[in-house]
XYZ file of C-alpha atoms in Angstrom:
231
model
C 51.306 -36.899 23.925
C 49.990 -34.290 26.377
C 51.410 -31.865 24.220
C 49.847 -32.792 21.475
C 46.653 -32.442 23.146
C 46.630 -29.378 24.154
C 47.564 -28.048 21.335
C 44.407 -30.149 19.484
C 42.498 -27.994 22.200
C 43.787 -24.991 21.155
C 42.903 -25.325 17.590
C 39.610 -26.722 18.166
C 38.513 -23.453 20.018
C 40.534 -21.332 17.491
C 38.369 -22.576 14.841
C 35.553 -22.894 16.734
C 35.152 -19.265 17.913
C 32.307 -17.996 19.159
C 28.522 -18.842 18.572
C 26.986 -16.811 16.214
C 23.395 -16.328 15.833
C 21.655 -14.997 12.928
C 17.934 -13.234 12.294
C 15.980 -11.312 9.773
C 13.627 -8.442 10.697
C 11.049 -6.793 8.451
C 10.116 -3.075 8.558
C 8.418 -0.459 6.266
C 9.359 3.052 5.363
C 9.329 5.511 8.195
C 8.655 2.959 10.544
C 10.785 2.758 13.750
C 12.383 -1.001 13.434
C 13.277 -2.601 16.245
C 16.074 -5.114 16.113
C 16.432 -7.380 19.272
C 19.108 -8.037 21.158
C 19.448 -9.421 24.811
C 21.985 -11.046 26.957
C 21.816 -12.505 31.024
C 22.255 -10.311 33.517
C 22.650 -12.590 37.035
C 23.937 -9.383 39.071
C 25.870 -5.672 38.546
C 29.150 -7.050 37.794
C 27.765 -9.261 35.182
C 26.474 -5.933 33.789
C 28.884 -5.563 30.441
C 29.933 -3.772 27.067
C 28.801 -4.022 24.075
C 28.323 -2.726 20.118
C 26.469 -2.470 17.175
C 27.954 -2.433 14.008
C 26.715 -2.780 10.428
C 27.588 -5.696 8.359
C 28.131 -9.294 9.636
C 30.346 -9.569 13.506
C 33.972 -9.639 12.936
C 36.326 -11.916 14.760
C 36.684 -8.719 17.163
C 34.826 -5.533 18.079
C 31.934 -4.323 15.497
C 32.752 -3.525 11.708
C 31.232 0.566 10.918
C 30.603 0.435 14.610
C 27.000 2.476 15.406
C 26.863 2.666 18.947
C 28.458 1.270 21.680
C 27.553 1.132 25.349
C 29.415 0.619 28.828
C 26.668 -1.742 30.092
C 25.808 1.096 31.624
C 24.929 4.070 29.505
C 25.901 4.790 25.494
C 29.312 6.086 25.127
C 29.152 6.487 21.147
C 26.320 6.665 18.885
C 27.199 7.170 14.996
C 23.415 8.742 14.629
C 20.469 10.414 16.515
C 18.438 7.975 14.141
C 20.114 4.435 16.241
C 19.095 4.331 19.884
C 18.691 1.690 22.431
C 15.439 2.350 24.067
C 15.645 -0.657 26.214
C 16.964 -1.123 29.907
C 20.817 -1.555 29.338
C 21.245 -3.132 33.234
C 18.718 -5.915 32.754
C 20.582 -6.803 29.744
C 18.091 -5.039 26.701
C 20.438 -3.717 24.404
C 18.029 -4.105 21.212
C 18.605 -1.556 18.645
C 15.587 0.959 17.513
C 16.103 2.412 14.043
C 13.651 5.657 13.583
C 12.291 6.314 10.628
C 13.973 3.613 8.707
C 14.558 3.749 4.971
C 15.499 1.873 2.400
C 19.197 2.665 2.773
C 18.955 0.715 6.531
C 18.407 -2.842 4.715
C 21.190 -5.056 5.386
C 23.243 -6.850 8.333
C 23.854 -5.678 11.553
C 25.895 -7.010 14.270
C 25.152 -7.057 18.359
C 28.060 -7.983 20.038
C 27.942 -8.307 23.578
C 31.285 -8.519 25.460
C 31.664 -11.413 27.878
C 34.486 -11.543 29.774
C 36.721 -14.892 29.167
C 38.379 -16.415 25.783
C 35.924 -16.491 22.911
C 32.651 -15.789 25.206
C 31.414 -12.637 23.261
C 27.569 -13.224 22.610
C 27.366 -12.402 18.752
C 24.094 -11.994 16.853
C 23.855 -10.695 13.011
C 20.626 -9.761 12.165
C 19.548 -9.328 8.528
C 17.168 -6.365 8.284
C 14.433 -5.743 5.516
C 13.541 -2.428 4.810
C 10.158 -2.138 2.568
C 8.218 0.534 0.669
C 5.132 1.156 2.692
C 1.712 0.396 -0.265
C -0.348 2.936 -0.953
C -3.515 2.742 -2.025
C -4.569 5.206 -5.313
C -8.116 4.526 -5.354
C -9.812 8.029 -5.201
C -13.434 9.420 -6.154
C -13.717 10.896 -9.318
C -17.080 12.496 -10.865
C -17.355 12.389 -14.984
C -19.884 14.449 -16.512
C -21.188 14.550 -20.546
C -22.955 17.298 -21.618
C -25.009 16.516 -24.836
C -27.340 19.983 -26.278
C -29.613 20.136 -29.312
C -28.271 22.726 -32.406
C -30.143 25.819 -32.188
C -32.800 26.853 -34.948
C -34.107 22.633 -34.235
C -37.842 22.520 -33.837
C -37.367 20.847 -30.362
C -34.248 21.703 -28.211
C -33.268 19.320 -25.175
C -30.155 19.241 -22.362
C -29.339 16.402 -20.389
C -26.659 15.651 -18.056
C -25.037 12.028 -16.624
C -23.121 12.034 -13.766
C -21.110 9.127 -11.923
C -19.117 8.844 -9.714
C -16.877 6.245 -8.426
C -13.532 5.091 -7.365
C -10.832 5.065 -10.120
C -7.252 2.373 -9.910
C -5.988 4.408 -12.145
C -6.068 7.033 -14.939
C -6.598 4.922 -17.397
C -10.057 3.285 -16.662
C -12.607 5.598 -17.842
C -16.671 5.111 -17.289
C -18.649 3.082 -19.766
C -22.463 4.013 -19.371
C -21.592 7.480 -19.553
C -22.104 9.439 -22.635
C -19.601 11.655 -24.587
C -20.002 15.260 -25.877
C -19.664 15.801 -29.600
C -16.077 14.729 -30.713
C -17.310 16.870 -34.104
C -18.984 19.363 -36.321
C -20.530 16.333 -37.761
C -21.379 14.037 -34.559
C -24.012 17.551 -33.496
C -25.170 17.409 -36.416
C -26.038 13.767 -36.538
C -27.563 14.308 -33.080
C -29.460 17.291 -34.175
C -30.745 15.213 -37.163
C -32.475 12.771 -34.354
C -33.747 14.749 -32.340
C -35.838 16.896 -35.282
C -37.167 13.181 -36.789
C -38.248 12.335 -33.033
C -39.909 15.782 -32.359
C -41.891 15.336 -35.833
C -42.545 11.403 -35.512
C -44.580 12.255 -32.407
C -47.159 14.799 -34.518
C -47.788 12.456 -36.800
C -48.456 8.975 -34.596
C -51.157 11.266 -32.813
C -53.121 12.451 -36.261
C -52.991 8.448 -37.134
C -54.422 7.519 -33.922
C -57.201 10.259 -34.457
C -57.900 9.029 -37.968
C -58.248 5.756 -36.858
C -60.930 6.815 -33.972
C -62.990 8.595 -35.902
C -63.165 5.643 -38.983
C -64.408 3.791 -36.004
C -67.123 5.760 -34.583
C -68.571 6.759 -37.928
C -68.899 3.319 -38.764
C -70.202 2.778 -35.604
C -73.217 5.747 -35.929
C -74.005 4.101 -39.552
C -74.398 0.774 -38.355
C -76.491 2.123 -35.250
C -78.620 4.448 -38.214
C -79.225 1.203 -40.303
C -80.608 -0.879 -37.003
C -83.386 1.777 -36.713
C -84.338 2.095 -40.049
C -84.674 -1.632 -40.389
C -87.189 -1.321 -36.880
C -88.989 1.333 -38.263
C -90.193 -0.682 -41.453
């Protein structure tokens, strides 16, 4: 019966294992990414080993071990780019990642070494890597250029200019007129711009028609009131 218990024991912490913990961090594109880890420290002999590694913590050790540390200082480090910036002897062993990319995304693995059956502090931490947004809005300046044909009886320039931030290269001003496309669209314009310089002559001979109708009507009227006094 006792045997049979302990052996129940046995199992139970064979399948049991240890505790693992697990976290997802979120970082951009050459951003350092800092991926916590931290265990107690009551005093220096409670100061202990430990690893990163990527991919999920094995039953053992760290799988593609990164870096690994003493407890005191790091005693292997797989790249320049994964450091522990943290104080290893008050227990900050969090992982800094500079200048992540998107190649970094995935799980990684703190496993601190605790002395005793099964006590290793395990943490998996799923990390995120993201492209950093960029905004393309940018000034641009369009300009139209329309000019009158030469040998027109009135010639005339003009220029529109805006300005003003574009999305993209697609969207293109609205209120802004466009040069001739054509032989035909100058001459079309040319056309206008002779019946407007011509209209204007003739408006102002009307109008002086029409003022002196008036004011002869206006002395014959006045002659005609004195000749009807004077008889």
């Amino acid at each position: 019966m006792l045997s049979y218990i302990c052996l129940s024991c046995v199992l139970l912490v064979l399948l049991t294992g240890s505790t693992v913990s697990e976290f997802i961090v979120i970082g951009e594109v050459g951003q350092d990414i800092t991926v916590p880890c931290y265990y107690s420290v009551q005093n220096r002999n409670s100061i202990t080993s430990m690893c990163w590694g990527r991919d999920r913590c094995p039953n053992s050790k760290c799988s593609q071990t990164i870096i690994w540390t003493d407890g005191w200082r790091v005693t292997e480090q797989h790249s320049s780019r994964y450091q522990l910036k943290g104080d290893l002897q008050s227990g900050d062993v969090s992982l800094t990642i500079v200048d992540a990319r998107e190649a970094d995304s995935g799980f990684y693995c703190c496993r601190v070494e605790i002395p005793g059956l099964f006590n290793d502090q395990l943490i998996n931490h799923k990390v995120v890597v993201k492209t950093a947004r960029i905004s393309t809005a940018s000034p641009h300046t369009y300009t139209s250029e329309q000019t009158s044909a030469p040998g027109s009886t009135s010639e005339s320039s003009f220029t529109v200019t805006r300005t003003w931030p574009l999305d993209s290269a697609s969207e293109a001003p609205q209120t802004a007129s466009a040069p001739c496309s054509g032989s035909s669209d100058c001459l079309d314009v040319t056309a206008n711009l002779q019946n407007t310089s011509v209209s204007l002559p003739s408006q102002q001979h009307a109008e002086r028609g029409l003022y002196i109708g008036i004011g002869s009507c206006a002395a014959l009227l006045l002659i005609l009131i004195l000749a009807l006094l004077l008889t």
